[in-house]
PDB file of C-alpha atoms in Angstrom:
ATOM      1  CA  MET A   1      39.634  26.332 120.443  1.00 62.00           C
ATOM      2  CA  ALA A   2      36.594  28.614 120.537  1.00 72.00           C
ATOM      3  CA  ALA A   3      37.176  32.332 120.159  1.00 85.00           C
ATOM      4  CA  LYS A   4      37.007  34.255 123.430  1.00 91.00           C
ATOM      5  CA  THR A   5      34.142  36.730 123.655  1.00 96.00           C
ATOM      6  CA  PRO A   6      35.161  39.753 125.719  1.00 98.00           C
ATOM      7  CA  VAL A   7      32.863  41.287 128.285  1.00 98.00           C
ATOM      8  CA  ILE A   8      31.621  44.654 126.986  1.00 98.00           C
ATOM      9  CA  ILE A   9      31.692  47.425 129.606  1.00 98.00           C
ATOM     10  CA  THR A  10      30.266  50.887 128.947  1.00 98.00           C
ATOM     11  CA  ASP A  11      30.080  52.343 132.453  1.00 98.00           C
ATOM     12  CA  LYS A  12      33.232  53.589 134.174  1.00 98.00           C
ATOM     13  CA  ASP A  13      32.095  52.416 137.605  1.00 98.00           C
ATOM     14  CA  GLU A  14      31.474  48.933 136.235  1.00 98.00           C
ATOM     15  CA  MET A  15      34.926  49.005 134.653  1.00 98.00           C
ATOM     16  CA  ARG A  16      36.492  49.848 138.005  1.00 98.00           C
ATOM     17  CA  LYS A  17      34.560  47.032 139.696  1.00 98.00           C
ATOM     18  CA  TRP A  18      35.743  44.535 137.063  1.00 98.00           C
ATOM     19  CA  SER A  19      39.373  45.578 137.452  1.00 98.00           C
ATOM     20  CA  ARG A  20      39.231  45.488 141.233  1.00 98.00           C
ATOM     21  CA  LYS A  21      37.680  42.030 141.175  1.00 98.00           C
ATOM     22  CA  MET A  22      40.407  40.732 138.848  1.00 98.00           C
ATOM     23  CA  ARG A  23      43.120  42.312 140.969  1.00 97.00           C
ATOM     24  CA  SER A  24      41.641  40.709 144.109  1.00 98.00           C
ATOM     25  CA  GLN A  25      42.231  37.383 142.366  1.00 98.00           C
ATOM     26  CA  GLY A  26      45.887  38.248 141.848  1.00 98.00           C
ATOM     27  CA  LYS A  27      45.554  38.871 138.105  1.00 98.00           C
ATOM     28  CA  THR A  28      47.614  41.447 136.211  1.00 98.00           C
ATOM     29  CA  ILE A  29      45.886  43.723 133.692  1.00 98.00           C
ATOM     30  CA  GLY A  30      47.166  45.085 130.413  1.00 98.00           C
ATOM     31  CA  LEU A  31      45.453  48.032 128.713  1.00 99.00           C
ATOM     32  CA  VAL A  32      45.466  48.812 124.998  1.00 98.00           C
ATOM     33  CA  PRO A  33      43.874  52.249 124.467  1.00 98.00           C
ATOM     34  CA  THR A  34      42.347  52.739 120.994  1.00 98.00           C
ATOM     35  CA  MET A  35      39.848  54.935 119.184  1.00 97.00           C
ATOM     36  CA  GLY A  36      38.371  51.948 117.374  1.00 97.00           C
ATOM     37  CA  TYR A  37      38.198  51.069 113.678  1.00 96.00           C
ATOM     38  CA  LEU A  38      40.821  48.492 114.484  1.00 97.00           C
ATOM     39  CA  HIS A  39      43.410  47.183 112.051  1.00 97.00           C
ATOM     40  CA  GLN A  40      46.282  44.721 112.279  1.00 97.00           C
ATOM     41  CA  GLY A  41      48.431  47.330 113.991  1.00 97.00           C
ATOM     42  CA  HIS A  42      45.997  47.516 116.890  1.00 98.00           C
ATOM     43  CA  LEU A  43      45.804  43.736 117.079  1.00 98.00           C
ATOM     44  CA  SER A  44      49.602  43.580 117.306  1.00 98.00           C
ATOM     45  CA  LEU A  45      49.346  45.821 120.378  1.00 98.00           C
ATOM     46  CA  VAL A  46      46.954  43.323 121.937  1.00 98.00           C
ATOM     47  CA  GLN A  47      49.383  40.509 121.195  1.00 97.00           C
ATOM     48  CA  GLU A  48      52.215  42.516 122.750  1.00 98.00           C
ATOM     49  CA  ALA A  49      50.106  43.155 125.843  1.00 98.00           C
ATOM     50  CA  ARG A  50      49.677  39.389 126.195  1.00 97.00           C
ATOM     51  CA  ASN A  51      53.450  39.172 126.739  1.00 97.00           C
ATOM     52  CA  HIS A  52      53.219  41.420 129.791  1.00 98.00           C
ATOM     53  CA  SER A  53      49.947  40.660 131.585  1.00 98.00           C
ATOM     54  CA  GLN A  54      47.399  37.942 132.278  1.00 98.00           C
ATOM     55  CA  LEU A  55      44.255  39.864 131.326  1.00 98.00           C
ATOM     56  CA  ILE A  56      43.724  42.317 128.462  1.00 98.00           C
ATOM     57  CA  VAL A  57      41.420  45.323 128.363  1.00 98.00           C
ATOM     58  CA  VAL A  58      40.981  47.200 125.091  1.00 98.00           C
ATOM     59  CA  SER A  59      39.404  50.619 125.340  1.00 98.00           C
ATOM     60  CA  ILE A  60      37.485  51.984 122.351  1.00 98.00           C
ATOM     61  CA  TYR A  61      36.790  55.672 122.696  1.00 98.00           C
ATOM     62  CA  VAL A  62      37.019  58.505 120.159  1.00 96.00           C
ATOM     63  CA  ASN A  63      38.285  61.243 122.428  1.00 97.00           C
ATOM     64  CA  PRO A  64      36.832  64.683 121.657  1.00 95.00           C
ATOM     65  CA  GLY A  65      39.393  66.251 123.975  1.00 95.00           C
ATOM     66  CA  GLN A  66      42.186  65.754 121.449  1.00 96.00           C
ATOM     67  CA  PHE A  67      40.323  67.242 118.482  1.00 94.00           C
ATOM     68  CA  SER A  68      40.039  70.945 117.794  1.00 92.00           C
ATOM     69  CA  PRO A  69      36.761  72.194 116.287  1.00 91.00           C
ATOM     70  CA  SER A  70      38.374  72.349 112.819  1.00 87.00           C
ATOM     71  CA  GLU A  71      39.541  68.709 112.831  1.00 90.00           C
ATOM     72  CA  ASP A  72      37.967  65.432 111.749  1.00 84.00           C
ATOM     73  CA  LEU A  73      36.130  64.252 114.888  1.00 91.00           C
ATOM     74  CA  SER A  74      32.808  63.821 113.073  1.00 89.00           C
ATOM     75  CA  THR A  75      34.333  61.802 110.233  1.00 89.00           C
ATOM     76  CA  TYR A  76      36.596  59.544 112.290  1.00 93.00           C
ATOM     77  CA  PRO A  77      35.740  56.017 111.088  1.00 94.00           C
ATOM     78  CA  SER A  78      34.011  53.491 113.350  1.00 95.00           C
ATOM     79  CA  ASP A  79      32.889  49.865 113.141  1.00 97.00           C
ATOM     80  CA  PHE A  80      32.262  48.542 116.641  1.00 97.00           C
ATOM     81  CA  GLY A  81      30.865  45.190 115.511  1.00 97.00           C
ATOM     82  CA  GLY A  82      33.831  44.643 113.229  1.00 98.00           C
ATOM     83  CA  ASP A  83      36.203  45.643 116.028  1.00 98.00           C
ATOM     84  CA  ILE A  84      34.803  42.968 118.352  1.00 98.00           C
ATOM     85  CA  LEU A  85      35.145  40.303 115.648  1.00 97.00           C
ATOM     86  CA  LYS A  86      38.756  41.304 115.083  1.00 98.00           C
ATOM     87  CA  LEU A  87      39.529  41.190 118.796  1.00 98.00           C
ATOM     88  CA  LYS A  88      38.004  37.719 119.033  1.00 97.00           C
ATOM     89  CA  SER A  89      40.411  36.599 116.298  1.00 96.00           C
ATOM     90  CA  VAL A  90      43.514  37.459 118.331  1.00 96.00           C
ATOM     91  CA  PRO A  91      45.216  34.377 119.819  1.00 95.00           C
ATOM     92  CA  GLY A  92      44.328  34.313 123.508  1.00 95.00           C
ATOM     93  CA  GLY A  93      41.609  36.860 122.912  1.00 95.00           C
ATOM     94  CA  VAL A  94      40.680  39.928 124.911  1.00 98.00           C
ATOM     95  CA  ASP A  95      39.068  39.795 128.332  1.00 98.00           C
ATOM     96  CA  ALA A  96      37.192  43.102 128.393  1.00 98.00           C
ATOM     97  CA  VAL A  97      36.341  45.938 126.035  1.00 98.00           C
ATOM     98  CA  PHE A  98      35.736  49.295 127.666  1.00 98.00           C
ATOM     99  CA  CYS A  99      33.661  51.487 125.347  1.00 98.00           C
ATOM    100  CA  PRO A 100      32.211  54.416 127.311  1.00 97.00           C
ATOM    101  CA  LYS A 101      29.813  56.795 125.598  1.00 95.00           C
ATOM    102  CA  ASN A 102      31.182  60.029 127.020  1.00 94.00           C
ATOM    103  CA  LEU A 103      33.954  60.374 129.593  1.00 96.00           C
ATOM    104  CA  TYR A 104      33.351  64.112 129.859  1.00 94.00           C
ATOM    105  CA  ASP A 105      29.668  63.923 130.817  1.00 89.00           C
ATOM    106  CA  TYR A 106      29.304  65.333 134.318  1.00 88.00           C
ATOM    107  CA  ASN A 107      25.650  66.452 133.900  1.00 80.00           C
ATOM    108  CA  TYR A 108      27.076  69.975 133.853  1.00 66.00           C
ATOM    109  CA  ASN A 109      24.694  71.007 131.140  1.00 58.00           C
ATOM    110  CA  LYS A 110      21.474  68.990 131.162  1.00 55.00           C
ATOM    111  CA  LYS A 111      20.672  70.105 127.616  1.00 48.00           C
ATOM    112  CA  GLN A 112      23.923  68.584 126.370  1.00 48.00           C
ATOM    113  CA  LYS A 113      23.459  65.285 128.187  1.00 46.00           C
ATOM    114  CA  ASN A 114      22.012  63.344 125.286  1.00 47.00           C
ATOM    115  CA  LYS A 115      23.979  65.080 122.551  1.00 48.00           C
ATOM    116  CA  ASN A 116      26.106  62.786 120.448  1.00 48.00           C
ATOM    117  CA  GLU A 117      29.679  63.578 121.434  1.00 45.00           C
ATOM    118  CA  ASN A 118      30.913  62.739 117.948  1.00 46.00           C
ATOM    119  CA  GLU A 119      28.802  65.356 116.228  1.00 48.00           C
ATOM    120  CA  ASN A 120      30.911  67.911 114.433  1.00 50.00           C
ATOM    121  CA  CYS A 121      31.874  70.730 116.762  1.00 55.00           C
ATOM    122  CA  VAL A 122      32.393  74.256 115.513  1.00 47.00           C
ATOM    123  CA  ALA A 123      35.058  76.854 116.143  1.00 47.00           C
ATOM    124  CA  VAL A 124      34.413  79.536 118.701  1.00 40.00           C
ATOM    125  CA  GLY A 125      35.321  83.177 118.324  1.00 41.00           C
ATOM    126  CA  GLY A 126      38.529  84.788 119.502  1.00 45.00           C
ATOM    127  CA  ASP A 127      42.072  83.459 119.662  1.00 49.00           C
ATOM    128  CA  ARG A 128      41.558  80.967 122.491  1.00 60.00           C
ATOM    129  CA  VAL A 129      42.579  77.451 121.479  1.00 65.00           C
ATOM    130  CA  VAL A 130      39.910  74.963 122.500  1.00 85.00           C
ATOM    131  CA  SER A 131      39.030  71.325 121.997  1.00 93.00           C
ATOM    132  CA  CYS A 132      35.648  69.884 121.073  1.00 92.00           C
ATOM    133  CA  VAL A 133      35.079  69.191 124.793  1.00 92.00           C
ATOM    134  CA  GLU A 134      35.309  72.868 125.713  1.00 86.00           C
ATOM    135  CA  GLU A 135      33.314  73.955 122.679  1.00 78.00           C
ATOM    136  CA  LYS A 136      30.398  71.832 123.853  1.00 75.00           C
ATOM    137  CA  GLY A 137      30.461  73.246 127.363  1.00 75.00           C
ATOM    138  CA  SER A 138      30.769  69.999 129.341  1.00 76.00           C
ATOM    139  CA  GLY A 139      32.255  71.777 132.338  1.00 86.00           C
ATOM    140  CA  HIS A 140      35.532  69.855 132.108  1.00 91.00           C
ATOM    141  CA  GLU A 141      38.363  72.076 133.378  1.00 93.00           C
ATOM    142  CA  THR A 142      41.310  69.828 134.253  1.00 96.00           C
ATOM    143  CA  TRP A 143      43.972  69.032 131.666  1.00 96.00           C
ATOM    144  CA  VAL A 144      47.209  67.075 131.906  1.00 98.00           C
ATOM    145  CA  ARG A 145      50.144  68.514 129.974  1.00 97.00           C
ATOM    146  CA  VAL A 146      53.669  67.266 129.357  1.00 98.00           C
ATOM    147  CA  GLU A 147      54.857  70.736 128.611  1.00 97.00           C
ATOM    148  CA  ARG A 148      58.130  70.353 126.724  1.00 97.00           C
ATOM    149  CA  LEU A 149      57.581  67.116 124.851  1.00 98.00           C
ATOM    150  CA  GLU A 150      54.205  68.270 123.484  1.00 98.00           C
ATOM    151  CA  LYS A 151      55.535  71.419 121.811  1.00 96.00           C
ATOM    152  CA  GLY A 152      57.237  70.134 118.668  1.00 96.00           C
ATOM    153  CA  LEU A 153      56.316  67.792 115.827  1.00 98.00           C
ATOM    154  CA  CYS A 154      52.523  67.198 115.865  1.00 98.00           C
ATOM    155  CA  GLY A 155      52.116  69.706 118.682  1.00 97.00           C
ATOM    156  CA  LYS A 156      52.959  72.608 116.383  1.00 96.00           C
ATOM    157  CA  SER A 157      49.958  72.158 114.107  1.00 95.00           C
ATOM    158  CA  ARG A 158      47.665  70.440 116.643  1.00 95.00           C
ATOM    159  CA  PRO A 159      47.953  72.596 119.788  1.00 94.00           C
ATOM    160  CA  VAL A 160      45.190  70.854 121.782  1.00 94.00           C
ATOM    161  CA  PHE A 161      46.073  67.317 120.725  1.00 96.00           C
ATOM    162  CA  PHE A 162      48.565  66.135 123.321  1.00 98.00           C
ATOM    163  CA  ARG A 163      46.915  67.710 126.342  1.00 97.00           C
ATOM    164  CA  GLY A 164      43.793  65.860 125.199  1.00 97.00           C
ATOM    165  CA  VAL A 165      45.715  62.603 124.821  1.00 98.00           C
ATOM    166  CA  ALA A 166      47.476  62.917 128.186  1.00 98.00           C
ATOM    167  CA  THR A 167      44.200  63.772 129.916  1.00 98.00           C
ATOM    168  CA  ILE A 168      42.163  60.918 128.452  1.00 98.00           C
ATOM    169  CA  VAL A 169      44.944  58.412 129.091  1.00 98.00           C
ATOM    170  CA  THR A 170      45.108  59.607 132.691  1.00 98.00           C
ATOM    171  CA  LYS A 171      41.346  59.085 132.975  1.00 98.00           C
ATOM    172  CA  LEU A 172      41.632  55.593 131.465  1.00 98.00           C
ATOM    173  CA  PHE A 173      44.486  54.719 133.823  1.00 98.00           C
ATOM    174  CA  ASN A 174      42.390  55.838 136.801  1.00 98.00           C
ATOM    175  CA  ILE A 175      39.353  53.865 135.624  1.00 98.00           C
ATOM    176  CA  VAL A 176      40.967  50.639 134.357  1.00 98.00           C
ATOM    177  CA  ASP A 177      43.922  50.618 136.794  1.00 98.00           C
ATOM    178  CA  PRO A 178      46.225  48.534 134.571  1.00 98.00           C
ATOM    179  CA  ASP A 179      49.666  47.160 135.387  1.00 98.00           C
ATOM    180  CA  VAL A 180      50.819  47.626 131.794  1.00 98.00           C
ATOM    181  CA  ALA A 181      49.688  49.791 128.887  1.00 99.00           C
ATOM    182  CA  VAL A 182      50.786  49.302 125.287  1.00 98.00           C
ATOM    183  CA  PHE A 183      51.116  52.098 122.733  1.00 98.00           C
ATOM    184  CA  GLY A 184      52.184  51.919 119.107  1.00 98.00           C
ATOM    185  CA  LYS A 185      55.402  53.615 118.056  1.00 98.00           C
ATOM    186  CA  LYS A 186      53.734  54.974 114.933  1.00 98.00           C
ATOM    187  CA  ASP A 187      52.484  57.715 117.241  1.00 98.00           C
ATOM    188  CA  TYR A 188      56.030  58.171 118.483  1.00 98.00           C
ATOM    189  CA  GLN A 189      55.580  61.525 120.196  1.00 98.00           C
ATOM    190  CA  GLN A 190      52.454  60.257 121.938  1.00 98.00           C
ATOM    191  CA  TRP A 191      54.309  57.197 123.237  1.00 98.00           C
ATOM    192  CA  ARG A 192      57.154  59.314 124.637  1.00 98.00           C
ATOM    193  CA  ILE A 193      54.711  61.804 126.187  1.00 98.00           C
ATOM    194  CA  ILE A 194      52.815  59.028 127.982  1.00 98.00           C
ATOM    195  CA  GLN A 195      56.106  57.545 129.200  1.00 98.00           C
ATOM    196  CA  ARG A 196      57.132  60.906 130.630  1.00 98.00           C
ATOM    197  CA  MET A 197      53.713  61.538 132.179  1.00 98.00           C
ATOM    198  CA  VAL A 198      53.759  58.149 133.911  1.00 98.00           C
ATOM    199  CA  ARG A 199      57.255  58.819 135.244  1.00 98.00           C
ATOM    200  CA  ASP A 200      56.520  62.352 136.427  1.00 98.00           C
ATOM    201  CA  LEU A 201      53.171  61.559 138.065  1.00 98.00           C
ATOM    202  CA  ASP A 202      54.295  58.254 139.621  1.00 98.00           C
ATOM    203  CA  PHE A 203      51.781  55.993 137.936  1.00 98.00           C
ATOM    204  CA  ALA A 204      52.620  52.386 138.832  1.00 98.00           C
ATOM    205  CA  ILE A 205      52.174  51.364 135.204  1.00 98.00           C
ATOM    206  CA  GLU A 206      54.684  49.962 132.733  1.00 98.00           C
ATOM    207  CA  ILE A 207      54.461  51.675 129.348  1.00 98.00           C
ATOM    208  CA  VAL A 208      55.398  49.453 126.421  1.00 98.00           C
ATOM    209  CA  GLY A 209      56.119  50.781 122.936  1.00 98.00           C
ATOM    210  CA  SER A 210      55.208  48.381 120.136  1.00 98.00           C
ATOM    211  CA  GLU A 211      56.796  48.487 116.681  1.00 98.00           C
ATOM    212  CA  ILE A 212      55.020  50.003 113.679  1.00 98.00           C
ATOM    213  CA  MET A 213      52.931  47.629 111.609  1.00 98.00           C
ATOM    214  CA  ARG A 214      52.984  48.188 107.847  1.00 98.00           C
ATOM    215  CA  ASP A 215      51.141  46.882 104.823  1.00 97.00           C
ATOM    216  CA  SER A 216      53.173  44.743 102.452  1.00 97.00           C
ATOM    217  CA  ASP A 217      54.003  47.818 100.366  1.00 96.00           C
ATOM    218  CA  GLY A 218      55.388  49.696 103.383  1.00 98.00           C
ATOM    219  CA  LEU A 219      52.518  52.057 104.224  1.00 98.00           C
ATOM    220  CA  ALA A 220      52.144  52.425 107.988  1.00 98.00           C
ATOM    221  CA  LEU A 221      48.777  51.085 109.139  1.00 97.00           C
ATOM    222  CA  SER A 222      46.342  53.781 110.208  1.00 97.00           C
ATOM    223  CA  SER A 223      42.591  53.989 110.684  1.00 95.00           C
ATOM    224  CA  ARG A 224      42.662  57.097 108.503  1.00 95.00           C
ATOM    225  CA  ASN A 225      44.048  55.159 105.510  1.00 97.00           C
ATOM    226  CA  VAL A 226      40.454  54.237 104.651  1.00 95.00           C
ATOM    227  CA  HIS A 227      39.914  57.838 103.533  1.00 96.00           C
ATOM    228  CA  LEU A 228      42.717  57.681 100.927  1.00 98.00           C
ATOM    229  CA  SER A 229      41.779  57.185  97.294  1.00 98.00           C
ATOM    230  CA  PRO A 230      43.765  54.456  95.476  1.00 97.00           C
ATOM    231  CA  GLU A 231      45.833  57.163  93.791  1.00 98.00           C
ATOM    232  CA  GLU A 232      46.495  59.004  97.059  1.00 98.00           C
ATOM    233  CA  ARG A 233      47.435  55.768  98.767  1.00 98.00           C
ATOM    234  CA  GLU A 234      50.011  55.027  96.090  1.00 98.00           C
ATOM    235  CA  LYS A 235      51.458  58.521  96.431  1.00 98.00           C
ATOM    236  CA  ALA A 236      51.556  58.192 100.219  1.00 98.00           C
ATOM    237  CA  LEU A 237      54.100  55.399  99.897  1.00 98.00           C
ATOM    238  CA  SER A 238      56.620  58.191  99.342  1.00 98.00           C
ATOM    239  CA  ILE A 239      56.681  58.727 103.127  1.00 98.00           C
ATOM    240  CA  SER A 240      57.939  55.273 104.079  1.00 98.00           C
ATOM    241  CA  LYS A 241      60.232  55.167 101.047  1.00 98.00           C
ATOM    242  CA  SER A 242      61.786  58.476 102.094  1.00 98.00           C
ATOM    243  CA  LEU A 243      62.336  57.208 105.626  1.00 98.00           C
ATOM    244  CA  LEU A 244      63.977  54.013 104.405  1.00 98.00           C
ATOM    245  CA  LYS A 245      66.207  55.979 102.065  1.00 98.00           C
ATOM    246  CA  ALA A 246      67.255  58.276 104.887  1.00 98.00           C
ATOM    247  CA  LYS A 247      68.066  55.348 107.164  1.00 98.00           C
ATOM    248  CA  SER A 248      70.189  53.748 104.450  1.00 98.00           C
ATOM    249  CA  ALA A 249      72.008  57.046 103.881  1.00 98.00           C
ATOM    250  CA  VAL A 250      72.842  57.289 107.583  1.00 98.00           C
ATOM    251  CA  GLU A 251      74.146  53.737 107.582  1.00 97.00           C
ATOM    252  CA  GLU A 252      76.404  54.754 104.707  1.00 97.00           C
ATOM    253  CA  GLY A 253      77.798  57.701 106.660  1.00 97.00           C
ATOM    254  CA  GLN A 254      75.467  60.634 105.994  1.00 97.00           C
ATOM    255  CA  ILE A 255      74.891  62.409 109.301  1.00 97.00           C
ATOM    256  CA  LYS A 256      73.814  65.902 108.194  1.00 98.00           C
ATOM    257  CA  CYS A 257      70.152  66.154 109.137  1.00 98.00           C
ATOM    258  CA  GLY A 258      69.441  69.119 106.890  1.00 98.00           C
ATOM    259  CA  GLU A 259      70.368  67.185 103.783  1.00 98.00           C
ATOM    260  CA  LEU A 260      68.434  64.105 104.878  1.00 98.00           C
ATOM    261  CA  LYS A 261      65.306  66.159 105.550  1.00 98.00           C
ATOM    262  CA  ASP A 262      65.570  68.047 102.265  1.00 98.00           C
ATOM    263  CA  LEU A 263      65.693  64.811 100.286  1.00 98.00           C
ATOM    264  CA  ALA A 264      62.635  63.423 102.087  1.00 98.00           C
ATOM    265  CA  VAL A 265      60.645  66.623 101.650  1.00 98.00           C
ATOM    266  CA  GLN A 266      61.510  66.727  97.965  1.00 98.00           C
ATOM    267  CA  LYS A 267      60.429  63.118  97.369  1.00 98.00           C
ATOM    268  CA  ILE A 268      57.127  63.516  99.212  1.00 98.00           C
ATOM    269  CA  THR A 269      56.344  66.856  97.593  1.00 98.00           C
ATOM    270  CA  GLN A 270      57.072  65.486  94.131  1.00 98.00           C
ATOM    271  CA  ALA A 271      54.635  62.665  94.863  1.00 98.00           C
ATOM    272  CA  GLY A 272      51.899  65.204  95.571  1.00 98.00           C
ATOM    273  CA  GLY A 273      52.092  65.392  99.345  1.00 98.00           C
ATOM    274  CA  ARG A 274      51.952  68.547 101.470  1.00 98.00           C
ATOM    275  CA  ILE A 275      54.483  68.478 104.265  1.00 98.00           C
ATOM    276  CA  ASP A 276      53.378  69.341 107.789  1.00 98.00           C
ATOM    277  CA  TYR A 277      56.795  68.568 109.222  1.00 98.00           C
ATOM    278  CA  ALA A 278      59.895  66.461 108.617  1.00 98.00           C
ATOM    279  CA  GLU A 279      62.130  66.412 111.673  1.00 98.00           C
ATOM    280  CA  ILE A 280      65.021  64.328 112.948  1.00 98.00           C
ATOM    281  CA  VAL A 281      64.972  64.356 116.748  1.00 98.00           C
ATOM    282  CA  ASP A 282      66.564  62.666 119.715  1.00 98.00           C
ATOM    283  CA  GLN A 283      64.611  59.530 120.591  1.00 98.00           C
ATOM    284  CA  GLU A 284      63.956  60.517 124.204  1.00 97.00           C
ATOM    285  CA  SER A 285      64.029  64.310 124.414  1.00 98.00           C
ATOM    286  CA  LEU A 286      62.432  64.769 120.966  1.00 98.00           C
ATOM    287  CA  GLU A 287      64.735  67.750 120.460  1.00 98.00           C
ATOM    288  CA  ALA A 288      65.854  68.427 116.901  1.00 98.00           C
ATOM    289  CA  VAL A 289      69.458  67.556 116.044  1.00 98.00           C
ATOM    290  CA  GLU A 290      71.687  68.874 113.275  1.00 98.00           C
ATOM    291  CA  GLU A 291      74.020  65.891 113.070  1.00 98.00           C
ATOM    292  CA  ILE A 292      73.313  62.278 113.933  1.00 98.00           C
ATOM    293  CA  LYS A 293      75.661  61.189 116.688  1.00 96.00           C
ATOM    294  CA  ASN A 294      73.213  59.316 118.925  1.00 97.00           C
ATOM    295  CA  PRO A 295      69.989  57.352 118.384  1.00 98.00           C
ATOM    296  CA  VAL A 296      67.395  59.503 116.627  1.00 98.00           C
ATOM    297  CA  VAL A 297      63.960  59.138 115.089  1.00 98.00           C
ATOM    298  CA  PHE A 298      63.000  60.669 111.749  1.00 98.00           C
ATOM    299  CA  CYS A 299      59.380  61.820 112.040  1.00 98.00           C
ATOM    300  CA  ILE A 300      57.225  62.936 109.119  1.00 98.00           C
ATOM    301  CA  ALA A 301      53.670  64.231 108.843  1.00 98.00           C
ATOM    302  CA  ALA A 302      52.192  64.952 105.414  1.00 98.00           C
ATOM    303  CA  TRP A 303      48.834  65.507 103.778  1.00 98.00           C
ATOM    304  CA  PHE A 304      47.623  63.509 100.807  1.00 98.00           C
ATOM    305  CA  GLY A 305      44.311  64.907  99.695  1.00 97.00           C
ATOM    306  CA  LYS A 306      42.303  65.537 102.881  1.00 96.00           C
ATOM    307  CA  VAL A 307      44.150  62.900 104.905  1.00 97.00           C
ATOM    308  CA  ARG A 308      46.994  63.715 107.261  1.00 97.00           C
ATOM    309  CA  LEU A 309      49.399  60.810 107.717  1.00 98.00           C
ATOM    310  CA  ILE A 310      52.250  60.372 110.169  1.00 98.00           C
ATOM    311  CA  ASP A 311      55.149  57.947 110.074  1.00 98.00           C
ATOM    312  CA  ASN A 312      58.599  57.625 111.577  1.00 98.00           C
ATOM    313  CA  MET A 313      61.692  55.487 111.637  1.00 98.00           C
ATOM    314  CA  GLU A 314      64.170  54.993 114.438  1.00 98.00           C
ATOM    315  CA  ILE A 315      67.792  55.300 113.390  1.00 98.00           C
ATOM    316  CA  ASN A 316      70.197  53.728 115.864  1.00 95.00           C
ATOM    317  CA  ILE A 317      73.922  54.346 115.444  1.00 85.00           C
TER     318      ILE A 317
END
């Protein structure tokens, strides 16, 4: 069977027209939002979407609204041609790829119109926390926030991240108008935030969380893994090993979160990692717990060299 070649759509109005045409034919649409540089984890999301809808749209868009001026927007990896080849390899294929150039271009500043949105942005003066969108003066003013769920975990060190994620996902939902959207559980906090946003704002969209995909040695798949040196990659295995060890300890009766976190931090630090956070939280509220009495998720973020990695493991008791 020949590989399916998806239609490539770059204009948001054309994307809306495509979706409306498919809906008029009674078709259901599944959306897999990505920032490109696809790996097997992304392709597993596409396969999961196939279980819930008739047509699949994959969006490829590196969202400047979730990066602060000090973060790695300009170095985020990309390979659009390779991404399309990978999508064509998925059984059943993908029906459309939505790859807009700039979803924050409102012709607000004519001089900025042709500026590459992925150029490195720079910090502005003062204490105001801004994203790369605001730094470039696009005129965008409206942000979606899930106020409580965004505060902990990644939200502590990345204060603009989740408002940027919630806003761009809202924009994608309004443009693509899917019935289902699939998110990977590796970005656990993101998945829960989108679930809550959809519930609170009455989006008629089912949000599906797909399990973490790992390399054979246990490292969680991430587009940023390409920036790890071989030595750093080996050291980074300490994250998944720590999570597995913690899960085994809980299954053997250890329920004190402080001790579980200390052991994980020690193992990762000894391997050369710099801990951003190591937290055991309730799976839905994302509130930290001291003892494990209900289903929790152990979430870790750590730096190896210049690469920040996140991973987690659900612990169900």
